Tab-separated table of C-alpha atoms and ligand atoms in Angstrom:
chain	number	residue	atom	x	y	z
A	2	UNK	CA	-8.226	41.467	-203.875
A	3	UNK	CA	-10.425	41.862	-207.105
A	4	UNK	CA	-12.023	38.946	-208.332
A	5	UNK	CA	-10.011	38.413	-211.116
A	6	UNK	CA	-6.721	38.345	-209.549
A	7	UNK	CA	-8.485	35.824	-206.960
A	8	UNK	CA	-9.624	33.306	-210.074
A	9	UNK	CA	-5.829	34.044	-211.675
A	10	UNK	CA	-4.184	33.295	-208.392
A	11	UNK	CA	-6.200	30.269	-207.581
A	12	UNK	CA	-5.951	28.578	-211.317
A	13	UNK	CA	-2.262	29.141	-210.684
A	14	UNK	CA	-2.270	27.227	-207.344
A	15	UNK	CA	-4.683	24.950	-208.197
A	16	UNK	CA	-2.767	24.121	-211.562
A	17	UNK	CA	-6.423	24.799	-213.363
A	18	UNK	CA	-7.010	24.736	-217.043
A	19	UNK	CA	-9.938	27.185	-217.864
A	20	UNK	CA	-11.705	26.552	-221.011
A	21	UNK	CA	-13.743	29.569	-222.312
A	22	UNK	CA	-16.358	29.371	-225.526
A	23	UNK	CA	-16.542	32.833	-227.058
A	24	UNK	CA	-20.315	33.411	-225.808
A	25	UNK	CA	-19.170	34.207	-222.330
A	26	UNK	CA	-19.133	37.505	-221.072
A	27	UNK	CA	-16.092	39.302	-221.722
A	28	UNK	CA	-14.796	39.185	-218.069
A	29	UNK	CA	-14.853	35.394	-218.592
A	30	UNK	CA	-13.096	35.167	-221.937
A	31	UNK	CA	-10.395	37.038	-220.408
A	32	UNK	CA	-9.834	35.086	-217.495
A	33	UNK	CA	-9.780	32.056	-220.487
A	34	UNK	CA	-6.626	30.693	-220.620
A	35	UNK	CA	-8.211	29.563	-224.166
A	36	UNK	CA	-10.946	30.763	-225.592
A	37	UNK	CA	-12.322	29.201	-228.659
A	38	UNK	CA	-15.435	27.704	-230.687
A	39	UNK	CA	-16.050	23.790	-229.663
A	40	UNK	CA	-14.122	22.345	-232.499
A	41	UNK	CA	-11.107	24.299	-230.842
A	42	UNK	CA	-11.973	23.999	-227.290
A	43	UNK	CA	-12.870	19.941	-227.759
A	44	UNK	CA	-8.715	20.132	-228.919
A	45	UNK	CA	-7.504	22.338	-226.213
A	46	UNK	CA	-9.627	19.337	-223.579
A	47	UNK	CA	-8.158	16.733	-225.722
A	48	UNK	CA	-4.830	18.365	-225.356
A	49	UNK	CA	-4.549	19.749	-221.631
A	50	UNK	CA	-1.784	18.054	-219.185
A	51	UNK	CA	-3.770	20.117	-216.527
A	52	UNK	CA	-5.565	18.130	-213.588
A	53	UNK	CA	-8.062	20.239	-213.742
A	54	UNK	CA	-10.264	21.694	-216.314
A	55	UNK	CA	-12.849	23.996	-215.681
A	56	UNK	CA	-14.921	25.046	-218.371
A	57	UNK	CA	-16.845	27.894	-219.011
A	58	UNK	CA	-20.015	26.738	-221.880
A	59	UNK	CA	-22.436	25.093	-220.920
A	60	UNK	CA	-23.250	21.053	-219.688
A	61	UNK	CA	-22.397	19.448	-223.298
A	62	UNK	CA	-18.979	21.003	-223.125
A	63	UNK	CA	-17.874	19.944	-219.911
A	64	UNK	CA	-18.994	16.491	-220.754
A	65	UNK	CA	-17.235	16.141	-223.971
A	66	UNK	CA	-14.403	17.459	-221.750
A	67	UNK	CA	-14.921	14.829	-219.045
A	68	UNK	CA	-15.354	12.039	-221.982
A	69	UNK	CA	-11.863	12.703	-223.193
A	70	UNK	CA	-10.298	13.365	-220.022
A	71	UNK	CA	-12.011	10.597	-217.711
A	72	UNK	CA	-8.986	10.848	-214.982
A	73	UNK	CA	-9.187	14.043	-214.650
A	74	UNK	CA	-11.475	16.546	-212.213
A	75	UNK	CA	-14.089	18.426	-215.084
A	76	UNK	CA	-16.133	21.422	-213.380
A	77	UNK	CA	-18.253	24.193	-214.116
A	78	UNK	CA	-19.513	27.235	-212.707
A	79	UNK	CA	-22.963	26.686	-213.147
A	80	UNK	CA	-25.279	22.952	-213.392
A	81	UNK	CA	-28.027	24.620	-215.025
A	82	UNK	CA	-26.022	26.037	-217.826
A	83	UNK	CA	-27.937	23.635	-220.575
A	84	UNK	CA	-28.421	24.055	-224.021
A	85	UNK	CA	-31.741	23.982	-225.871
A	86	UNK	CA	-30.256	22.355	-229.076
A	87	UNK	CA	-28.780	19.540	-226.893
A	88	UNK	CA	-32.578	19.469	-224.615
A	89	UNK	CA	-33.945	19.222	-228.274
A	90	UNK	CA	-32.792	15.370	-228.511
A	91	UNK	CA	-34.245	13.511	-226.096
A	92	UNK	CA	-31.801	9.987	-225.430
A	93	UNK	CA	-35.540	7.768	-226.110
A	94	UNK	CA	-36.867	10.019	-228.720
A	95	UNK	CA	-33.656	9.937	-230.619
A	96	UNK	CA	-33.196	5.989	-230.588
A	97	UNK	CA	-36.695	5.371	-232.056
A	98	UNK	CA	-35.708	8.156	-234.775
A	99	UNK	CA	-32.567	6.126	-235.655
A	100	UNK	CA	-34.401	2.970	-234.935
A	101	UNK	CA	-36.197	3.568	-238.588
A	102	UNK	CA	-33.385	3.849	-240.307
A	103	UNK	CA	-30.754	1.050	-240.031
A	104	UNK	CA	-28.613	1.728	-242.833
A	105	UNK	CA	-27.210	4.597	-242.245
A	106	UNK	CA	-25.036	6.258	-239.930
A	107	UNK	CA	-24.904	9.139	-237.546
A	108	UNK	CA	-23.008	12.271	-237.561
A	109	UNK	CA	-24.401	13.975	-234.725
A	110	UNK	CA	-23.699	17.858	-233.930
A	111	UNK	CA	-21.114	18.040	-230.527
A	112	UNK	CA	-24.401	20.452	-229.151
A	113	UNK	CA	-26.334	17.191	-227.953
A	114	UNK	CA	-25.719	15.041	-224.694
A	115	UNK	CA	-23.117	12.891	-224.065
A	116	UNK	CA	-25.920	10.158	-223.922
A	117	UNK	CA	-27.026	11.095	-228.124
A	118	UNK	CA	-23.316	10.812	-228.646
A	119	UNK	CA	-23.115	7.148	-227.783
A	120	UNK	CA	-25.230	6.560	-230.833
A	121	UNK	CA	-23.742	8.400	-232.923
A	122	UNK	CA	-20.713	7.345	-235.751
A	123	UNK	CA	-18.798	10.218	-235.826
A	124	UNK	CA	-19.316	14.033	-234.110
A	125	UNK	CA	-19.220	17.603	-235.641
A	126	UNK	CA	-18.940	20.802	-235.061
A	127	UNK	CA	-20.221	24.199	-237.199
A	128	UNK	CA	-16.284	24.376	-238.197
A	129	UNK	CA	-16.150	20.682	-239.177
A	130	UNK	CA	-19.133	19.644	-240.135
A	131	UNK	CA	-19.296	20.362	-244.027
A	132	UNK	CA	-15.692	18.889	-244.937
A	133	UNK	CA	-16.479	15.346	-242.369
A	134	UNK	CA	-19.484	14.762	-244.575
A	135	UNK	CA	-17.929	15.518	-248.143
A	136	UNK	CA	-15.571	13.438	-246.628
A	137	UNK	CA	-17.167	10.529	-246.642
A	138	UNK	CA	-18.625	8.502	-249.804
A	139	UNK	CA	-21.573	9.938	-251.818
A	140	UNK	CA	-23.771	7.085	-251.435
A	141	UNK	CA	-23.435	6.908	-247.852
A	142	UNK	CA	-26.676	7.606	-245.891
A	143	UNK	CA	-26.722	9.492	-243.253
A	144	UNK	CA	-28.705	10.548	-240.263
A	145	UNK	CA	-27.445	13.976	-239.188
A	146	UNK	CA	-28.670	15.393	-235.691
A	147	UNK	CA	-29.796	17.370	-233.686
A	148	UNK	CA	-29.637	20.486	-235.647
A	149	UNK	CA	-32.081	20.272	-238.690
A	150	UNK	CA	-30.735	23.769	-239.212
A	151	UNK	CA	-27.250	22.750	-239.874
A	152	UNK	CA	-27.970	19.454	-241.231
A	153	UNK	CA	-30.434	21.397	-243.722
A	154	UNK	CA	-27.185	23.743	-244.657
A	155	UNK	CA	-24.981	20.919	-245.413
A	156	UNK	CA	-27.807	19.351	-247.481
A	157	UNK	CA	-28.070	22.548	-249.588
A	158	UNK	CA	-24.490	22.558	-250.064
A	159	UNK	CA	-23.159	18.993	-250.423
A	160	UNK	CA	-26.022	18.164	-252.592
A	161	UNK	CA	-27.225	14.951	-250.098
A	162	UNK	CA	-29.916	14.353	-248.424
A	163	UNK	CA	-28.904	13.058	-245.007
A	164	UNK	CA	-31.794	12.532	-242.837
A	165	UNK	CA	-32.487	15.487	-240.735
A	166	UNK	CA	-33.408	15.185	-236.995
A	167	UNK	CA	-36.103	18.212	-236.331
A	168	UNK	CA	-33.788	20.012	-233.026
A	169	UNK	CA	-32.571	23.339	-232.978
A	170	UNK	CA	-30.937	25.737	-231.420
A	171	UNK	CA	-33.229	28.865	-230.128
A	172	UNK	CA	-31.003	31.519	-230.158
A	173	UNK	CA	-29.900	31.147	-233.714
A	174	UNK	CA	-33.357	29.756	-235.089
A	175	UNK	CA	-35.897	32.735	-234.060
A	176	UNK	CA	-33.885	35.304	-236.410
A	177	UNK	CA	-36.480	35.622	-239.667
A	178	UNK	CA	-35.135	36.082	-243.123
A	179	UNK	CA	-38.138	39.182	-242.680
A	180	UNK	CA	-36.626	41.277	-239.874
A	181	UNK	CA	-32.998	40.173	-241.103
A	182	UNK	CA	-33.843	41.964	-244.459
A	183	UNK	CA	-34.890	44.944	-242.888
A	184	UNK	CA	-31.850	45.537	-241.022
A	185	UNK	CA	-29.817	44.677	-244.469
A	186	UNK	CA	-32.066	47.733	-245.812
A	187	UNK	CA	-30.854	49.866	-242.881
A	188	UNK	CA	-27.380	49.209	-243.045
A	189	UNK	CA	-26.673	48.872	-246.889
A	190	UNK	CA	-22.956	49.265	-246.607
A	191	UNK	CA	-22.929	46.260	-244.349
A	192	UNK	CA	-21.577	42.770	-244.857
A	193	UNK	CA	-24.337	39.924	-243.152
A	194	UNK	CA	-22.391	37.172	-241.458
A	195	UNK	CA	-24.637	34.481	-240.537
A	196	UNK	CA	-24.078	30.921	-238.021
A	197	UNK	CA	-25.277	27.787	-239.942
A	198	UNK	CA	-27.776	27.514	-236.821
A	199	UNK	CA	-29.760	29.851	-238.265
A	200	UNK	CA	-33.183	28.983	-240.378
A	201	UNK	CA	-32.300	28.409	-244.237
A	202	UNK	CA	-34.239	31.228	-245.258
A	203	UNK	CA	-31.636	33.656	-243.054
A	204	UNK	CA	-28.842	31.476	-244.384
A	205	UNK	CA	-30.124	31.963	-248.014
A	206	UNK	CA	-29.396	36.384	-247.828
A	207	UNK	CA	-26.179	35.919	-245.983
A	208	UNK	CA	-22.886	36.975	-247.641
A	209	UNK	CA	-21.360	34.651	-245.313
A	210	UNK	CA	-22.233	31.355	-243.473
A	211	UNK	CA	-19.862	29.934	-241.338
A	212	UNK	CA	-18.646	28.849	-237.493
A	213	UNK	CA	-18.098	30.941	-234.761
A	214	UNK	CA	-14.418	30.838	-235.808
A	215	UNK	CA	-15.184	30.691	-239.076
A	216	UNK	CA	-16.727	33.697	-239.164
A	217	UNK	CA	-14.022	35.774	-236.904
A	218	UNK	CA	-11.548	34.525	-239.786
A	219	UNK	CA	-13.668	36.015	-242.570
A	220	UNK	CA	-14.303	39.414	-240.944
A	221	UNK	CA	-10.356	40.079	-240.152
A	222	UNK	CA	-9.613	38.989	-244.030
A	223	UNK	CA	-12.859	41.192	-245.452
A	224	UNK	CA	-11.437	44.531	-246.654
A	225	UNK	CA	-15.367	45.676	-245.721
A	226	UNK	CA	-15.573	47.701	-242.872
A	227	UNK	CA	-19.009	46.713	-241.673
A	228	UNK	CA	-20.836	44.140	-240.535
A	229	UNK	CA	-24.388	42.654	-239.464
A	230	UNK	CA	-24.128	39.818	-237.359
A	231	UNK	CA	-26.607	36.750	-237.131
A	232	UNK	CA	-25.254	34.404	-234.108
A	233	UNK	CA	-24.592	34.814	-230.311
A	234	UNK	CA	-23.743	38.695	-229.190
A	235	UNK	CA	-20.516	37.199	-227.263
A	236	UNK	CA	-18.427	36.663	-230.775
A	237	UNK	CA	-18.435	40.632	-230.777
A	238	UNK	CA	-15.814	40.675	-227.676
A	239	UNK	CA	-13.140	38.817	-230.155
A	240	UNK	CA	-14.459	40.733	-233.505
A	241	UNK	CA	-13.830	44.068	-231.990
A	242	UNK	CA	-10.764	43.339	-230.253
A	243	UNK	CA	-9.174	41.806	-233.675
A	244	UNK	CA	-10.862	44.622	-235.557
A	245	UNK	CA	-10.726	47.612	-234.053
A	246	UNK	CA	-11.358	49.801	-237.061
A	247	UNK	CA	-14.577	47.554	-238.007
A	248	UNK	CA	-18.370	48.301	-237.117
A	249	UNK	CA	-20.670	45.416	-235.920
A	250	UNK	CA	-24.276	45.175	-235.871
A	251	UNK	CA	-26.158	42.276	-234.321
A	252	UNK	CA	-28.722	40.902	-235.924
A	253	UNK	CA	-32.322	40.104	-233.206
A	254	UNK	CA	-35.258	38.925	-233.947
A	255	UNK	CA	-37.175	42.281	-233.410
A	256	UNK	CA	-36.459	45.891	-232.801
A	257	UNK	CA	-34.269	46.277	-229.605
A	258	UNK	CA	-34.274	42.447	-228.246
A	259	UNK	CA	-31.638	40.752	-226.435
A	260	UNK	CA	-32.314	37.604	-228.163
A	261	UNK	CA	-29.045	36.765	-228.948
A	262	UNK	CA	-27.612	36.334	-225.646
A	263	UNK	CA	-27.610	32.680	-225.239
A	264	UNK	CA	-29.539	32.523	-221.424
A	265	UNK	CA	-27.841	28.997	-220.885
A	266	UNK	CA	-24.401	30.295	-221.774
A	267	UNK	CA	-25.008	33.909	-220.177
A	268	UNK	CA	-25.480	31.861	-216.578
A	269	UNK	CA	-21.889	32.182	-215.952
A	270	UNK	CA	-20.668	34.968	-213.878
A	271	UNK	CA	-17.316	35.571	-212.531
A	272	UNK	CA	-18.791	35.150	-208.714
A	273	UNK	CA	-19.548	31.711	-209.965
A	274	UNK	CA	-16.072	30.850	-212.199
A	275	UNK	CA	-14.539	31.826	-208.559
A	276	UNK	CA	-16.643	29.790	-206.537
A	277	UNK	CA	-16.215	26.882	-208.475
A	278	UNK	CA	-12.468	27.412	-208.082
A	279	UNK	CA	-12.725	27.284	-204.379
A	280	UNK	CA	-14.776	24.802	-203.855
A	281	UNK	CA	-14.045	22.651	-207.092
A	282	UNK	CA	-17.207	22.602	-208.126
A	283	UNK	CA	-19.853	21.497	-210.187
A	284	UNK	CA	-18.196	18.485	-210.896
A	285	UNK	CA	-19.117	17.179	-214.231
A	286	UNK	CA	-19.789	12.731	-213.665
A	287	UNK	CA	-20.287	9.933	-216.250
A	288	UNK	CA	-20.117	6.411	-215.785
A	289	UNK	CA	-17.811	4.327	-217.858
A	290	UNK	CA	-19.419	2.907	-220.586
A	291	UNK	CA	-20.898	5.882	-221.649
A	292	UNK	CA	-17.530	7.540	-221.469
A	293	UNK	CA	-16.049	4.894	-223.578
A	294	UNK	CA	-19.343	5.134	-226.224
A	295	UNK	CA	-18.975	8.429	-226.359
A	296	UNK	CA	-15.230	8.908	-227.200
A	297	UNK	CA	-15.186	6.826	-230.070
A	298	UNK	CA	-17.258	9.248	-232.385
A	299	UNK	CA	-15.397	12.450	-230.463
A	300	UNK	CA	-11.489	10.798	-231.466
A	301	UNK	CA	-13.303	9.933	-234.908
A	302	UNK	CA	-14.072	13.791	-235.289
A	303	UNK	CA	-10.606	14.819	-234.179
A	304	UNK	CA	-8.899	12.218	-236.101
A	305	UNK	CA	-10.748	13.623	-239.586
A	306	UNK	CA	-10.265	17.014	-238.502
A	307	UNK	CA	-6.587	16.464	-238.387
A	308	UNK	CA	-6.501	14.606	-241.878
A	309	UNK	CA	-8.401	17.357	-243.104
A	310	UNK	CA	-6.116	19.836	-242.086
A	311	UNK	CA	-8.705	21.666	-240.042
A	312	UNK	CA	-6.659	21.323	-236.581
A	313	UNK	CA	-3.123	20.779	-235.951
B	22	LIG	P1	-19.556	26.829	-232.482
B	22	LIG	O1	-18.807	27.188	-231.274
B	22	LIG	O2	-19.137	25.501	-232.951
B	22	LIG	O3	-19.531	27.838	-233.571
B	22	LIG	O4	-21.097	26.622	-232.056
B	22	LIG	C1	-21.881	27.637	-231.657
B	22	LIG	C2	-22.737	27.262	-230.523
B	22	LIG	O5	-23.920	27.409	-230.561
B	22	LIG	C3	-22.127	26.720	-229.335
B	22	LIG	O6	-23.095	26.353	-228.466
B	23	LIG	FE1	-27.142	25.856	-227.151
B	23	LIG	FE2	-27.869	27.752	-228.834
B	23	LIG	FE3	-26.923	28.430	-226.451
B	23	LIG	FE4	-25.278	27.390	-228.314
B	23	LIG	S1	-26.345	29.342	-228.416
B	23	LIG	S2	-25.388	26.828	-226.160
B	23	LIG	S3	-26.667	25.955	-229.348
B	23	LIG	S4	-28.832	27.303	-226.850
């Protein structure tokens, strides 16, 4: 039997939620029984009636998984599968940081560890983050981590000035405004769609800056036909499956790099999704107070997002 009917057949008997981010490799995606950005996949976790999820992303997903389903069995394929924006806030590091500033709060980006998000307020996501913070009151002060990327964007467009924590992610932050402009030059006829992880100055010459799922919204509404693309080469699985008629370009950091594939996210393989089928591995473990620190700024996110009218 192929490998995918083995994973298919053994989700079925093993009544197994699998939870795929759109930078896995397309194999993985279509094994997904969702696949999403983390705003939606945090929903689909929230959601599931599944005993068990396994999710294909890396460690921060499976924990925020695990945090809001503590009963039930959270694996995936691979432990390594980290993420340098999350590695980027250091628990000790992070509580001095906030240490200095005792009036305000913390809206902390869902890319950190589940450990960062027991001192945070409330939780964000690229597809939530701008409307949580308008959201709340203008003289509000606010310590916005780890991403100084995205915090930096939100800044720029909310008019604050939340304190920025200095992580990032390094995919998204090595593209340069310098090589980004030469591709523009190259492909004139092309639309540049841009993730707010990026550096401000690649932000500043996008036509678009948005989420993963922002940005697969915006492309299947354009009426342009082209596209350069600054984010994680996995979203081009979904773009060119919704838009078959479209061209995509992504944008790297240099001439012929593969940059862009996420190396944390890229660990997953579909020897591994099986294997961790089988064997019900790599179970993903917190204790309970950090599970119960942790939730409360997750259900705050998901409880905004909802009276926002981002998620149903
Ligand atoms: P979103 O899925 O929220 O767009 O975030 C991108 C990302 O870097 C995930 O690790
Ligand atoms: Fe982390 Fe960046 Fe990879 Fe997303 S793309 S998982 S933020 S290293």
């Amino acid at each position: 039997m192929e490998i995918r009917e083995r994973i298919l057949e053994l989700k079925r008997k093993k009544n197994v939620i699998i939870l795929g981010h759109y930078y896995q490799i397309p194999e993985i995606q279509d094994i997904s029984d969702y696949v999403g950005d983390s705003l939606a996949l945090a929903q689909q976790a929230a959601q599931t009636d599944k005993s068990i999820i396994l999710f294909c992303g890396v460690h921060f997903m499976g924990e925020t998984a695990k945090i809001l389903n503590p009963d039930k069995k959270v694996i995936i394929p691979d432990l390594n599968a980290g993420c340098s924006l999350a590695d980027s806030c250091p628990y000790d590091e992070f509580k001095k940081f906030k240490d200095n500033y005792p009036d305000h709060i913390v809206i902390s980006y869902i890319n950190c560890s589940a450990e960062i998000k027991t001192l945070s307020d409330i939780i964000c996501t690229s597809g939530n983050a701008l409307q949580i913070v308008n959201s709340l009151p203008k003289d509000q002060k606010i310590i916005f981590a780890p991403d100084k990327n995205l915090g930096g964007y939100i800044n720029r467009m909310t008019g604050r000035n939340m304190v920025l924590y200095h992580g990032s992610c390094e995919v998204h932050d090595l593209l340069t405004a310098e090589y980004t402009l030469k591709m523009k030059q190259k492909y004139p006829d092309h639309l540049l769609i841009a993730h707010p992880e990026c550096n401000d100055a690649v932000l500043q010459i996008a036509d678009y800056v948005g989420s993963t799922q922002g940005m697969i919204k915006y492309v299947k509404q354009s009426s342009c036909k082209k596209f350069l693309v600054a984010t994680e080469n996995g979203i081009l699985h979904k773009l060119q499956a919704d838009n078959p008629d479209k061209e995509f370009v992504v944008v790297t950091q240099k001439e012929s790099c593969a940059c862009n594939d996420c190396r944390h996210m890229k660990l997953n393989t579909m020897e591994k999704v099986l294997a961790s089928l089988e064997e019900e591995k790599y179970e993903i473990n917190l204790d309970e107070e950090t599970i119960i620190n942790a939730k409360r700024p997750i259900e705050k996110m998901l409880s905004l997002s909802k009276q926002l009218g981002l998620i149903k």
